[in-house]
Coordinates of C-alpha atoms and ligand atoms in Angstrom, one line a residue:
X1 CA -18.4 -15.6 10.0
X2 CA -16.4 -16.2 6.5
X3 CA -12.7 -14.9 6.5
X4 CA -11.7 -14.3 2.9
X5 CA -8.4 -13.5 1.2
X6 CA -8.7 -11.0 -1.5
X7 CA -7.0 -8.8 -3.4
X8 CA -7.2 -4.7 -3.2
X9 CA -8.9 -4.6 -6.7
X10 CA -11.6 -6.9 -6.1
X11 CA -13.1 -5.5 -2.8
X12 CA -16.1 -3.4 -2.9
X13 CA -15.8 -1.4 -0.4
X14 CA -19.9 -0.9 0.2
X15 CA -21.7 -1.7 3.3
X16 CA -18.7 -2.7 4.9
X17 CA -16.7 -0.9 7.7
X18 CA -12.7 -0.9 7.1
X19 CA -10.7 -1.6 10.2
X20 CA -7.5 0.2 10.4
X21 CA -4.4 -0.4 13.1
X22 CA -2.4 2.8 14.2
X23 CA 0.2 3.7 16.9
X24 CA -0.1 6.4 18.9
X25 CA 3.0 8.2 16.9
X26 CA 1.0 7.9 13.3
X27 CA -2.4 9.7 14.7
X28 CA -1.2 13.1 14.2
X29 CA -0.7 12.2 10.5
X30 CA -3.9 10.1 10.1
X31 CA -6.0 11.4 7.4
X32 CA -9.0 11.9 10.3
X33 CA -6.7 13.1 13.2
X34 CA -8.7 15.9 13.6
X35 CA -11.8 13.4 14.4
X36 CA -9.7 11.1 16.1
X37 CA -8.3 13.8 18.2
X38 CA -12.2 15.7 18.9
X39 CA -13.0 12.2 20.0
X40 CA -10.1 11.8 22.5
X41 CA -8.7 8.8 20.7
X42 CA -5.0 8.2 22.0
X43 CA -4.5 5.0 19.6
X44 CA -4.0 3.1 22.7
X45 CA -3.5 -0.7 22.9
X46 CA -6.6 -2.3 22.7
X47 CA -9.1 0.6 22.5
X48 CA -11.3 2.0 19.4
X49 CA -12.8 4.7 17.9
X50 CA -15.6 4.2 15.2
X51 CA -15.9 7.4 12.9
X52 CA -19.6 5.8 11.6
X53 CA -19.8 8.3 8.8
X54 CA -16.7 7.2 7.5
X55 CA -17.3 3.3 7.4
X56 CA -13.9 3.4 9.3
X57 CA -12.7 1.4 12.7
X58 CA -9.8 2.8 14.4
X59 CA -7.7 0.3 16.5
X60 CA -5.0 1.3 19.0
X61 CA -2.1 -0.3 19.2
X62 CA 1.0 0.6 21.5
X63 CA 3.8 -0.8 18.2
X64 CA 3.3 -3.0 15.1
X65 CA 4.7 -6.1 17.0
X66 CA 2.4 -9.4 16.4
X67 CA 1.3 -10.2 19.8
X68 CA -0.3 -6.1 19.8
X69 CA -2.1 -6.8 16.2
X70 CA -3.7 -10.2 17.3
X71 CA -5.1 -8.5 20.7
X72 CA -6.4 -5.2 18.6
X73 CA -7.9 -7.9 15.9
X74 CA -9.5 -9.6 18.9
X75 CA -10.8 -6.2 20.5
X76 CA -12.0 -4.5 17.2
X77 CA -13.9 -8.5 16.2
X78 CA -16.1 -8.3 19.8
X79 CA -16.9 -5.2 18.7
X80 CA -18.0 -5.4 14.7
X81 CA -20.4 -8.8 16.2
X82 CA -22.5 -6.2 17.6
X83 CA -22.5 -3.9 15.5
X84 CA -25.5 -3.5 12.4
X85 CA -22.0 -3.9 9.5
X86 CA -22.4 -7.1 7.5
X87 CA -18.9 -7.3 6.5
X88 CA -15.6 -5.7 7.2
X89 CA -12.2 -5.2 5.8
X90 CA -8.5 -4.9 6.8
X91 CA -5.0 -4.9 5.3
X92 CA -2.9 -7.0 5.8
X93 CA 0.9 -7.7 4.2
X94 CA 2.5 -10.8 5.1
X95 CA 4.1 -9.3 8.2
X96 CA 0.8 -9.4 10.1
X97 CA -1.7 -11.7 8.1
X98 CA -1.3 -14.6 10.9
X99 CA -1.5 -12.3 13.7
X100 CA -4.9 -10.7 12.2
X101 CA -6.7 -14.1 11.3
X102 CA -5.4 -15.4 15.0
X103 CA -7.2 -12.2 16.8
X104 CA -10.3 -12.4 14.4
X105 CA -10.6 -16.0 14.6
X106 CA -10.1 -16.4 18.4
X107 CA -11.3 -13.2 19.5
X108 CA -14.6 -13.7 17.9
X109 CA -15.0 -17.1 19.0
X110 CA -18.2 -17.8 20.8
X111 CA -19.2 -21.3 22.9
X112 CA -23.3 -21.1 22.1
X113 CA -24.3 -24.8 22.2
X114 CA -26.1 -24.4 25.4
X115 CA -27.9 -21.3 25.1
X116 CA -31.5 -21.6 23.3
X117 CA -32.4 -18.0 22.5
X118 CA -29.1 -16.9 20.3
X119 CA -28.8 -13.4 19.3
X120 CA -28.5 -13.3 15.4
X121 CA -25.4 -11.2 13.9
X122 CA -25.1 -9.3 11.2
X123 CA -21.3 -9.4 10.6
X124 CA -21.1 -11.8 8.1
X125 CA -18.0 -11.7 6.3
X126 CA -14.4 -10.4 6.5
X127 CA -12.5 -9.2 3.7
X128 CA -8.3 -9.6 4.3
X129 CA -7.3 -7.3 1.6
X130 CA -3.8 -7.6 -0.1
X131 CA -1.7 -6.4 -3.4
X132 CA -0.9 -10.2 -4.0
X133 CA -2.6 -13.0 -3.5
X134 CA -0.1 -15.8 -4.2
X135 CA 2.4 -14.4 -1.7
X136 CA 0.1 -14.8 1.6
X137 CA -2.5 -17.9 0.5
X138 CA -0.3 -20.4 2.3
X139 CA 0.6 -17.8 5.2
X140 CA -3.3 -17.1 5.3
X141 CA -4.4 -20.7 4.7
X142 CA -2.3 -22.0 7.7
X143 CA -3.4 -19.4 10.1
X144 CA -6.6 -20.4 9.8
X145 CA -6.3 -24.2 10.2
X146 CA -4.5 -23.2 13.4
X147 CA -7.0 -21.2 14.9
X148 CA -9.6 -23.4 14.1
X149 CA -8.1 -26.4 15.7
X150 CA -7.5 -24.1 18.9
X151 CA -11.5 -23.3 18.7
X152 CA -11.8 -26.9 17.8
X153 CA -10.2 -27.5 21.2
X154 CA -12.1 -24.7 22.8
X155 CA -15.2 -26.4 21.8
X156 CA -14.4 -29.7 23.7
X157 CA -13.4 -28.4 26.6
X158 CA -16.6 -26.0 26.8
X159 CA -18.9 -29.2 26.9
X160 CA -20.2 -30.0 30.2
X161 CA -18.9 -32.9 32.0
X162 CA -22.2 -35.0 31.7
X163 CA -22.7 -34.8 27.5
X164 CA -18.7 -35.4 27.5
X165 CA -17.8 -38.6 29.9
X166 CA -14.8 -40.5 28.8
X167 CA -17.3 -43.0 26.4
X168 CA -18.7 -39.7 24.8
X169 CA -15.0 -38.6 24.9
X170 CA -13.5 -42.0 22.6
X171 CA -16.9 -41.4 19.8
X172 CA -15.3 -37.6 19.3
X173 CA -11.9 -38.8 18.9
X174 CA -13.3 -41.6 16.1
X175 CA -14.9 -38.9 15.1
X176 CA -12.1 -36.9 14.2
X177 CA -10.1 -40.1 13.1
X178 CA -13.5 -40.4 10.4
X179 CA -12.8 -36.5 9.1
X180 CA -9.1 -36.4 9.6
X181 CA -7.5 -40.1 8.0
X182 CA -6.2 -40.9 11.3
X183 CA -5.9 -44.3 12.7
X184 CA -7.7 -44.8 16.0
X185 CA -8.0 -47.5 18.7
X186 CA -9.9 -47.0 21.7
X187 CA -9.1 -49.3 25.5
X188 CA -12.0 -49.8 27.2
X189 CA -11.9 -51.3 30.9
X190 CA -11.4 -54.9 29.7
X191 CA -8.2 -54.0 27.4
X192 CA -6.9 -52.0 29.9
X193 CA -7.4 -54.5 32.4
X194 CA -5.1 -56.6 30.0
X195 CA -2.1 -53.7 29.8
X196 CA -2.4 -53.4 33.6
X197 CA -3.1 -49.9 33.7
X198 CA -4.2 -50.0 37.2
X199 CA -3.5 -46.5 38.4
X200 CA -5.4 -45.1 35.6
X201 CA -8.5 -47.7 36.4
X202 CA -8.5 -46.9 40.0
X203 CA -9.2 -42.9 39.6
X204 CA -12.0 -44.0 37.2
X205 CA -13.2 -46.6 39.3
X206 CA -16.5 -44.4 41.2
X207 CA -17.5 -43.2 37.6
X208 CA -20.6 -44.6 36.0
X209 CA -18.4 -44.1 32.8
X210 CA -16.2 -46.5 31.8
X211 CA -12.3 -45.3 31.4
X212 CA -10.9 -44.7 28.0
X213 CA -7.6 -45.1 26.5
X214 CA -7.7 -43.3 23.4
X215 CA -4.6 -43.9 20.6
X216 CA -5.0 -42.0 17.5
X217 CA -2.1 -41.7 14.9
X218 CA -1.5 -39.3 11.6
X219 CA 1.1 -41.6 9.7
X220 CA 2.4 -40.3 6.5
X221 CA 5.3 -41.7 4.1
X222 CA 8.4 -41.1 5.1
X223 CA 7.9 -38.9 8.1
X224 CA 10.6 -36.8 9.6
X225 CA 10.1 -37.3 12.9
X226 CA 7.7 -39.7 15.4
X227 CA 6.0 -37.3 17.8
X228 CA 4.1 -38.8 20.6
X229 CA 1.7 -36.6 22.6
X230 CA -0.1 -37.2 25.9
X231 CA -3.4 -35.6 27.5
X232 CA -4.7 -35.8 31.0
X233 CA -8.7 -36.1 29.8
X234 CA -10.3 -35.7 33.2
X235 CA -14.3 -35.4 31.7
X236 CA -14.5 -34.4 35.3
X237 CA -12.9 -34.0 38.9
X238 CA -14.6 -33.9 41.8
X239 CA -11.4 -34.7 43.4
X240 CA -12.6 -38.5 44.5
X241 CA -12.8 -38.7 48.5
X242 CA -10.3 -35.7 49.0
X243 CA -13.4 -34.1 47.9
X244 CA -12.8 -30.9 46.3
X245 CA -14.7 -28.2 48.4
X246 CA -17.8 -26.8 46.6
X247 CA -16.2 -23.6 44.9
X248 CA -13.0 -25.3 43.4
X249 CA -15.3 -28.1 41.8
X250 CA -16.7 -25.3 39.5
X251 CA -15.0 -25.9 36.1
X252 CA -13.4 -29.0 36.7
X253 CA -15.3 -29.7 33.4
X254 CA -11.7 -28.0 32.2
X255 CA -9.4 -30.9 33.5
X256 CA -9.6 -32.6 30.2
X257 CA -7.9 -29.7 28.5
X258 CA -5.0 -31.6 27.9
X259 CA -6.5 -34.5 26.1
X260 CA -8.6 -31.5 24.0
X261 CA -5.8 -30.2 23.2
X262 CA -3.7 -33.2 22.1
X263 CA -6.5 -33.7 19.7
X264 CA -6.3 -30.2 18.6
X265 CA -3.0 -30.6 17.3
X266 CA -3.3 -34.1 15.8
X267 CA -5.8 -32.2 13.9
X268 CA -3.8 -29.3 12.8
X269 CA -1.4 -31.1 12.0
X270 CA -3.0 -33.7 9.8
X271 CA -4.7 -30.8 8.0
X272 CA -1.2 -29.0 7.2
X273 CA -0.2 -31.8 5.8
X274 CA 3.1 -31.9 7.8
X275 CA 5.6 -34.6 7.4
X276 CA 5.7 -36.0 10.9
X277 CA 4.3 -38.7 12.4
X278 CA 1.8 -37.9 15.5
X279 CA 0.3 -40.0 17.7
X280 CA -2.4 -38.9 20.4
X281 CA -2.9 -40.5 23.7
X282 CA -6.0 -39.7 25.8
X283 CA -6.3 -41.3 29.6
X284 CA -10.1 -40.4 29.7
X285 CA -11.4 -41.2 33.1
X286 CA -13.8 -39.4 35.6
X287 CA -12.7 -39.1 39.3
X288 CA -15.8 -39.1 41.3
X289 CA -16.8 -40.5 44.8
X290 CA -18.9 -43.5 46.1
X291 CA -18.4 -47.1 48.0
X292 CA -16.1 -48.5 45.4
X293 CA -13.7 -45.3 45.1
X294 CA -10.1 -45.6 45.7
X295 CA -9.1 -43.9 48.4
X296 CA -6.2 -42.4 50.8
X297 CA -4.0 -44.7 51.8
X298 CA -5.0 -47.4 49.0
X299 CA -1.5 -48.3 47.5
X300 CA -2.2 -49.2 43.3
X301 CA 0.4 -50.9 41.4
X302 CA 1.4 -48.5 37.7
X303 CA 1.4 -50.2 34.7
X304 CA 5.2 -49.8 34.8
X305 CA 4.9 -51.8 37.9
X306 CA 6.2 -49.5 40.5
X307 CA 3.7 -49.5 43.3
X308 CA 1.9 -45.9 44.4
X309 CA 1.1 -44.6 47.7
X310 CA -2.1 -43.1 47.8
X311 CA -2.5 -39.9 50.0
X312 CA -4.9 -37.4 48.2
X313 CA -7.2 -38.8 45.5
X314 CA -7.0 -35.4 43.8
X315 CA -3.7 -35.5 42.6
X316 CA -5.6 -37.9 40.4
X317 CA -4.1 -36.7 37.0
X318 CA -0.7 -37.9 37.9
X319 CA -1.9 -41.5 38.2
X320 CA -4.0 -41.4 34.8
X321 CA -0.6 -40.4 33.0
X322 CA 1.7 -42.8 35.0
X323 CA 0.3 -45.2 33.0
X324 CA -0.5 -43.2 29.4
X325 CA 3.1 -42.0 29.5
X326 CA 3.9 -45.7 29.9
X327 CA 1.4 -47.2 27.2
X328 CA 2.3 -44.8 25.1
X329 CA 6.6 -45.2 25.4
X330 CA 6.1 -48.9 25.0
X331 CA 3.8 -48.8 22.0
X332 CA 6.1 -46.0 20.3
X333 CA 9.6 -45.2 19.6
X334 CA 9.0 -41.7 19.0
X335 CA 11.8 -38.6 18.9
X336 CA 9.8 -36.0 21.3
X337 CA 7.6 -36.8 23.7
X338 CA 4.9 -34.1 25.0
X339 CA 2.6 -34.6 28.1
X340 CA -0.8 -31.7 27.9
X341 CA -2.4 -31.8 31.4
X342 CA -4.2 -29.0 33.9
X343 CA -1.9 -30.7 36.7
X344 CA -1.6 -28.8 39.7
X345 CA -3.2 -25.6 41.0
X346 CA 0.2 -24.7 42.0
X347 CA 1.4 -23.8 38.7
X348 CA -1.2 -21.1 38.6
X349 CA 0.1 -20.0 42.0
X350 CA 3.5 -19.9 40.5
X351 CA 3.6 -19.2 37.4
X352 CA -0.2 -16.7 37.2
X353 CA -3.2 -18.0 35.2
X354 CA -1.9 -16.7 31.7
X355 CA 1.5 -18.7 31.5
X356 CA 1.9 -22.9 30.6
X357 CA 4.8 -24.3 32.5
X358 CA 7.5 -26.5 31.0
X359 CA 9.2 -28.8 32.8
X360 CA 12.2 -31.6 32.1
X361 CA 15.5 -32.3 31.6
X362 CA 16.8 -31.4 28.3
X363 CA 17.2 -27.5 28.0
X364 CA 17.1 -27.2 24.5
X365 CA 14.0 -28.9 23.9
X366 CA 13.0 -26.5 26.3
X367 CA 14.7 -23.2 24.1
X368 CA 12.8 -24.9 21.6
X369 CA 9.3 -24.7 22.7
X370 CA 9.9 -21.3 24.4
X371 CA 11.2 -20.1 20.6
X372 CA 8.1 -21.3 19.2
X373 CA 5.5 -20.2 22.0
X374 CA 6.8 -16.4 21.5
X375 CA 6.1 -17.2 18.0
X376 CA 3.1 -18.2 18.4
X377 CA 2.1 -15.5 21.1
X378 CA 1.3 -18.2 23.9
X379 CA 3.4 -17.5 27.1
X380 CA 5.3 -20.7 28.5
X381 CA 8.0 -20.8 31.6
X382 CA 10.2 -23.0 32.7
X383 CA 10.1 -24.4 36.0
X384 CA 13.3 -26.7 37.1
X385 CA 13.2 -30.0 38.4
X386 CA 16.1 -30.6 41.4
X387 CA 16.9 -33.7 43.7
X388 CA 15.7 -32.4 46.5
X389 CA 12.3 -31.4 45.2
X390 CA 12.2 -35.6 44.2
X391 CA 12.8 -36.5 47.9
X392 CA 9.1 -35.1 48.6
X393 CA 8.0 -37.8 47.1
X394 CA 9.4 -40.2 48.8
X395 CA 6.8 -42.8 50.2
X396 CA 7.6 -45.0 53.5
X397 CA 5.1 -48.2 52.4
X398 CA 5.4 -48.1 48.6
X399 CA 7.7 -47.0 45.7
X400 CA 6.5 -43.6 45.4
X401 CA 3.7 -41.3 47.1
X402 CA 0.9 -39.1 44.9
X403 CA 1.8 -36.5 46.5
X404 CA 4.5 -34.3 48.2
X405 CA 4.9 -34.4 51.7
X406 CA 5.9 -30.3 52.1
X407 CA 3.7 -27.8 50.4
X408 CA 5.8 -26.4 47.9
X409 CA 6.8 -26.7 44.8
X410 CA 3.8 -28.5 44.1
X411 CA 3.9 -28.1 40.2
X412 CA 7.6 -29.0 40.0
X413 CA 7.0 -32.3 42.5
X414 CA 3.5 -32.9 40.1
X415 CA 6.2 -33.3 36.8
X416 CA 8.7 -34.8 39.1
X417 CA 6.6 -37.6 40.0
X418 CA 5.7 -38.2 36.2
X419 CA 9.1 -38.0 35.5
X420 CA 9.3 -41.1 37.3
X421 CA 7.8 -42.9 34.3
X422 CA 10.0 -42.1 32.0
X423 CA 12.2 -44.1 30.6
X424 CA 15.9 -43.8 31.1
X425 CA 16.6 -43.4 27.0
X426 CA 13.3 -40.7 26.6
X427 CA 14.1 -38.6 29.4
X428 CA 15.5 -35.7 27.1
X429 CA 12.9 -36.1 24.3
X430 CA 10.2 -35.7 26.4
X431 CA 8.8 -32.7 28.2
X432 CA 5.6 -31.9 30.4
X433 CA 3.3 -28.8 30.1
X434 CA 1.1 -27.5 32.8
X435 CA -2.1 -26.1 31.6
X436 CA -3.8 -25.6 34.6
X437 CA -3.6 -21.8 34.3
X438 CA -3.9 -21.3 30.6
X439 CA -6.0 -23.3 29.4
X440 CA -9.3 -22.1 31.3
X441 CA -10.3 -18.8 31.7
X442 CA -13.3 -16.9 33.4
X443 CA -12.5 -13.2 32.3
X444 CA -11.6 -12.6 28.8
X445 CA -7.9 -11.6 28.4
X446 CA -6.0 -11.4 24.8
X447 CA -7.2 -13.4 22.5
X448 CA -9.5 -15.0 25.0
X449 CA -12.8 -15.1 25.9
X450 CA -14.8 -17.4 28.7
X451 CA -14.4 -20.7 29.0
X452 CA -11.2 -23.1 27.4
X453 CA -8.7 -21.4 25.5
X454 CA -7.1 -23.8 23.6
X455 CA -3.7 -23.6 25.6
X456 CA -1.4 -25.5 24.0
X457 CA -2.3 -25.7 20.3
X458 CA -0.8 -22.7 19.2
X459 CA 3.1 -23.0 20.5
X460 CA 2.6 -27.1 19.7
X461 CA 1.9 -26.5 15.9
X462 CA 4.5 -23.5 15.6
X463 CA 7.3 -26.2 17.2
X464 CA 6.1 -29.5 14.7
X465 CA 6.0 -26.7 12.0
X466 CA 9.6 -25.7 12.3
X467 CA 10.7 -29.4 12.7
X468 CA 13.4 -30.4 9.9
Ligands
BES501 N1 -7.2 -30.8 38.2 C1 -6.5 -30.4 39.4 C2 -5.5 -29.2 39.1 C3 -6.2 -27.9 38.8 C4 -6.5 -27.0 39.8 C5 -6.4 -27.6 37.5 C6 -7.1 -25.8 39.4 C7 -7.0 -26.4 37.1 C8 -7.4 -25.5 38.1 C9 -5.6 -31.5 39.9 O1 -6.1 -32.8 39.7 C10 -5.6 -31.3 41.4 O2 -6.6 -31.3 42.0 N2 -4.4 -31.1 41.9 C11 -4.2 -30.9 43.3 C12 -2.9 -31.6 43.7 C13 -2.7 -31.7 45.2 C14 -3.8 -32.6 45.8 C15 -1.4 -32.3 45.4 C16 -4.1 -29.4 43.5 O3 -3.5 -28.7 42.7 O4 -4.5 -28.9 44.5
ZN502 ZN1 -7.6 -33.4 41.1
ZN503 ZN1 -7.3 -33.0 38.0

C-alpha cells in the first residue's frame, strides 16, 4: 500500500473511492444527508457508511480533534483492504495530515510473515489530496517515517521467540546499523563476562542462546543533546524456575518490546535527520529453565557491584537492566536517559492495558514526556516513587532483593529497584517507562491491531523532535 501526497489538480478521481470525515453536527448539511440519513448513519466515532454508487466513504467522527481522525483513518483503512477499490483518496490540510497517515499507516498494518496462503488486496494506493504541496511535504514526510518505525517495531516484536533469540536479535540490530549509518557493537558472553554484567548473565544462563549486549549509536556533528536509551529485550520469558504458569507464558514473545522499540526510535530518528545524538542499548537474553538456571535464593553480584537477592526468577527484566542501565551510564555522558521495558504485570493492573507508565524523580521531564505523548496520541501516566515503597525491597542477606516483599505497588517497587542503579548525578535525566500494557495487544483498539504495537515510538520521537 503506496501513500502519496498530491495536489487537488492532479488526482483522477477514477476507480477510486474518496474517504470523507464528518461530525455528527455537519450531517444534516452533507451534500448526501438524505442517503446518509435513509441509511441510519449518525456520523459516530469510528463507524462508516459506504454510499457505493457514489465512490464515497463516510467516516464518523465525534469532533475534528487529532486523536478522533487517526482512529476514523484506522477504521475506514481495515475497511477499504477488503474492499474490491484499488486506490482511495482523502483531504487533508496540515491540521490533520499526521493524524491521517498515523491511522492509515498503523491501522492498516498487518503481521503476515507466518501465514502461507495470503489473501491478495486490491487497495493499492492512497491519494492525500491538498491545495499545496510545499506546505505539508515535510509534515507528510515525517509522519510517515514515524509510523513506519512504529510498524518497524511492530514487526520485531511479532516474530516468534525461536526465529528471534538474542544472537538473531544482535544480526537485526547490525542490520539496521548497515541501512541506517549507525555505529554498532555487539557483547557476547565472553565481553560481558569482562564488564561483569553478572545479573544480566545469570537470567540468560538456561538459554541455548547466548546473551547479547547490543550498543548502537546515531552520531551527527555538533549534536544538541546525548540521548541514551535502554530496552529490556527478553526474546522470551518463561519466567526461569518461578515458572510462569501455562496461560501467562502465551506472548512472552512480547517482553522484548522495549529493546524493539529502542531500535524503533534510533531509527526514526536517524531517518529525520535530527540533531541529537542517540545511542541504543539492548540487554538481549532469554530466561528459560534447566539444571544450570539461576534460581530463588541465588544471591548475583550487579555490574555496579551491589549484590542481589534472588527471590523470583521472573522479575527477571529488572536484573537484565541493573546492569544495561549501568553499561550504558558508564560508557555515556548523555543529558536524558530513557529505560523501554514490559516490566511488571502490575502496571497493567494499575494503570489498564492501553496506558505506558512513567516513573522518576524529576517532574518536568515527566511534564515533558506527558506533553509530547498527548501529542503524539499515546497515553502515558505517572506513577510516584516514595520511601516507603523503597523499604519493600529491602533484602536481609544481600544489598537489595528482586522483588518486593508486600504485593503492592509492584510497578512502582519494579522502577524503584532500577532506580537503585542510577547514578547520583543522572537521577533527574533519566526516566523509566512501563510497557507491559501498551505495547502488546490481543484485541484491536485505536490505531491497533493484534500483536505489538509499537508502544513507545510515537511519544519518544514527538519528545527528541521538540528538543532545542
Ligand atoms: N515480563 C514480565 C512482565 C509482564 C507481564 C509483561 C505481563 C507483560 C505482560 C516480567 O518479567 C514479570 O514476570 N514480572 C513479574 C514480577 C513479579 C515476579 C514481581 C510480574 O509482573 O508478575
Ligand atoms: Zn518475568
Ligand atoms: Zn519479563
Amino acid at each position: 500500500m503506496n501513500i502519496k501526497l498530491i495536489t487537488e489538480k492532479a488526482y483522477n478521481a477514477k476507480n477510486n473511492v474518496s474517504v470523507e470525515f464528518v461530525m455528527p453536527q455537519n450531517l444534516g448539511t452533507h451534500r448526501y444527508y438524505k442517503l446518509l440519513n435513509k441509511s441510519g448513519f449518525k456520523a459516530k466515532q469510528d463507524t462508516l457508511c459506504s454510499l457505493y454508487e457514489k465512490n464515497i466513504l463516510v467516516c464518523g467522527i465525534e469532533e475534528s480533534s487529532a486523536d478522533n481522525i487517526r482512529s476514523a483513518a484506522a477504521t475506514a483503512i481495515k475497511s477499504l483492504k477488503t474492499s474490491n477499490y484499488k486506490s482511495a483518496s482523502i483531504a487533508v490540510e496540515k491540521s490533520n495530515i499526521k493524524a491521517v497517515v498515523e491511522g492509515l499507516v498503523l491501522g492498516g498494518y498487518e503481521f503476515n510473515k507466518y501465514k502461507t496462503k495470503n489473501e491478495k488486496q486490491k487497495l493499492k494506493n492512497i491519494y492525500l489530496t491538498c491545495k499545496d504541496i510545499a506546505e505539508l511535504k515535510d509534515a507528510f514526510e515525517e509522519a510517515v517515517i514515524i509510523a513506519d518505525a512504529t510498524c518497524y517495531t511492530r514487526d520485531i516484536v511479532n516474530i516468534a521467540p525461536d526465529d528471534l533469540n538474542p544472537p538473531t536479535f544482535a544480526k537485526l540490530a547490525k542490520k539496521l546499523a548497515r541501512e541506517n549509518s549507525l555505529e554498532c557493537t555487539v557483547l557476547g558472553h565472553k565481553e560481558l563476562k569482562k564488564e561483569r554484567c553478572e545479573a544480566m548473565l545469570a537470567v540468560g544462563r538456561a538459554s541455548c542462546h547466548d546473551t547479547k549486549l547490543i550498543h548502537l549509536a546515531y552520531k551527527p556533528k555538533n549534536p544538541k543533546k546525548i540521548i541514551s536509551l535502554v530496552g529490556k529485550g527478553l526474546t522470551y520469558d518463561s519466567g526461569g524456575l518461578s515458572l510462569k504458569p501455562a496461560t501467562s507464558m502465551v506472548t512472552m514473545k512480547m517482553d522484548k518490546a522495549g529493546a524493539c522499540a529502542v531500535l524503533g526510535i534510533i531509527k526514526a530518528v536517524s531517518e529525520l535527520k535530527l540533531n541529537i545524538e542517540v545511542h541504543a542499548f539492548v540487554g538481549a537474553v532469554e530466561n528459560m529453565i534447566g539444571g544450570n538456571a539461576y534460581k530463588p535464593d541465588d544471591v548475583l553480584t550487579s555490574r555496579k557491584g551491589d549484590t542481589i537477592e534472588v527471590r523470583n526468577t521472573d522479575a527477571e527484566g529488572r536484573l537484565v537492566l541493573a546492569d544495561v542501565l549501568d553499561y550504558a551510564q558508564e560508557k555515556v555522558q548523555a543529558d536524558y536517559l530513557f529505560d523501554f521495558a514490559t516490566l511488571t504485570g502490575a502496571c497493567m493492573v494499575a494503570l489498564g492495558q492501553y496506558t505506558t507508565g512513567v516513573m522518576g524523580h524529576s517532574n518536568r521531564l515527566r511534564h515533558d514526556i506527558s506533553k509530547a505523548s498527548g501529542r503524539a496520541g499515546e497515553l502515558t501516566a505517572s506513577l510516584p516513587f516514595n520511601k516507603y515503597l523503597k523499604k519493600q525491597l529491602k533484602s536481609e542477606i544481600a544489598d537489595i532483593c528482586n522483588i518486593s516483599n508486600k504485593p503492592y505497588g509492584g510497578a512502582i517497587t519494579a522502577g524503584l529497584f532500577l532506580d537503585n542503579f542510577i547514578k547520583e548525578e543522572n537521577k533527574d535525566k533519566w526516566l523509566h517507562f512501563d510497557i507491559a500494557g501498551s505495547a502488546y495487544t490481543e484485541s484491536p483498539w485505536d490505531v491497533n491491531v493484534y500483536g505489538g504495537t509499537g508502544a513507545g515510538v510515537r511519544f519518544m520521537s514527538e519528545f527528541l523532535k521538540s528538543i532545542k
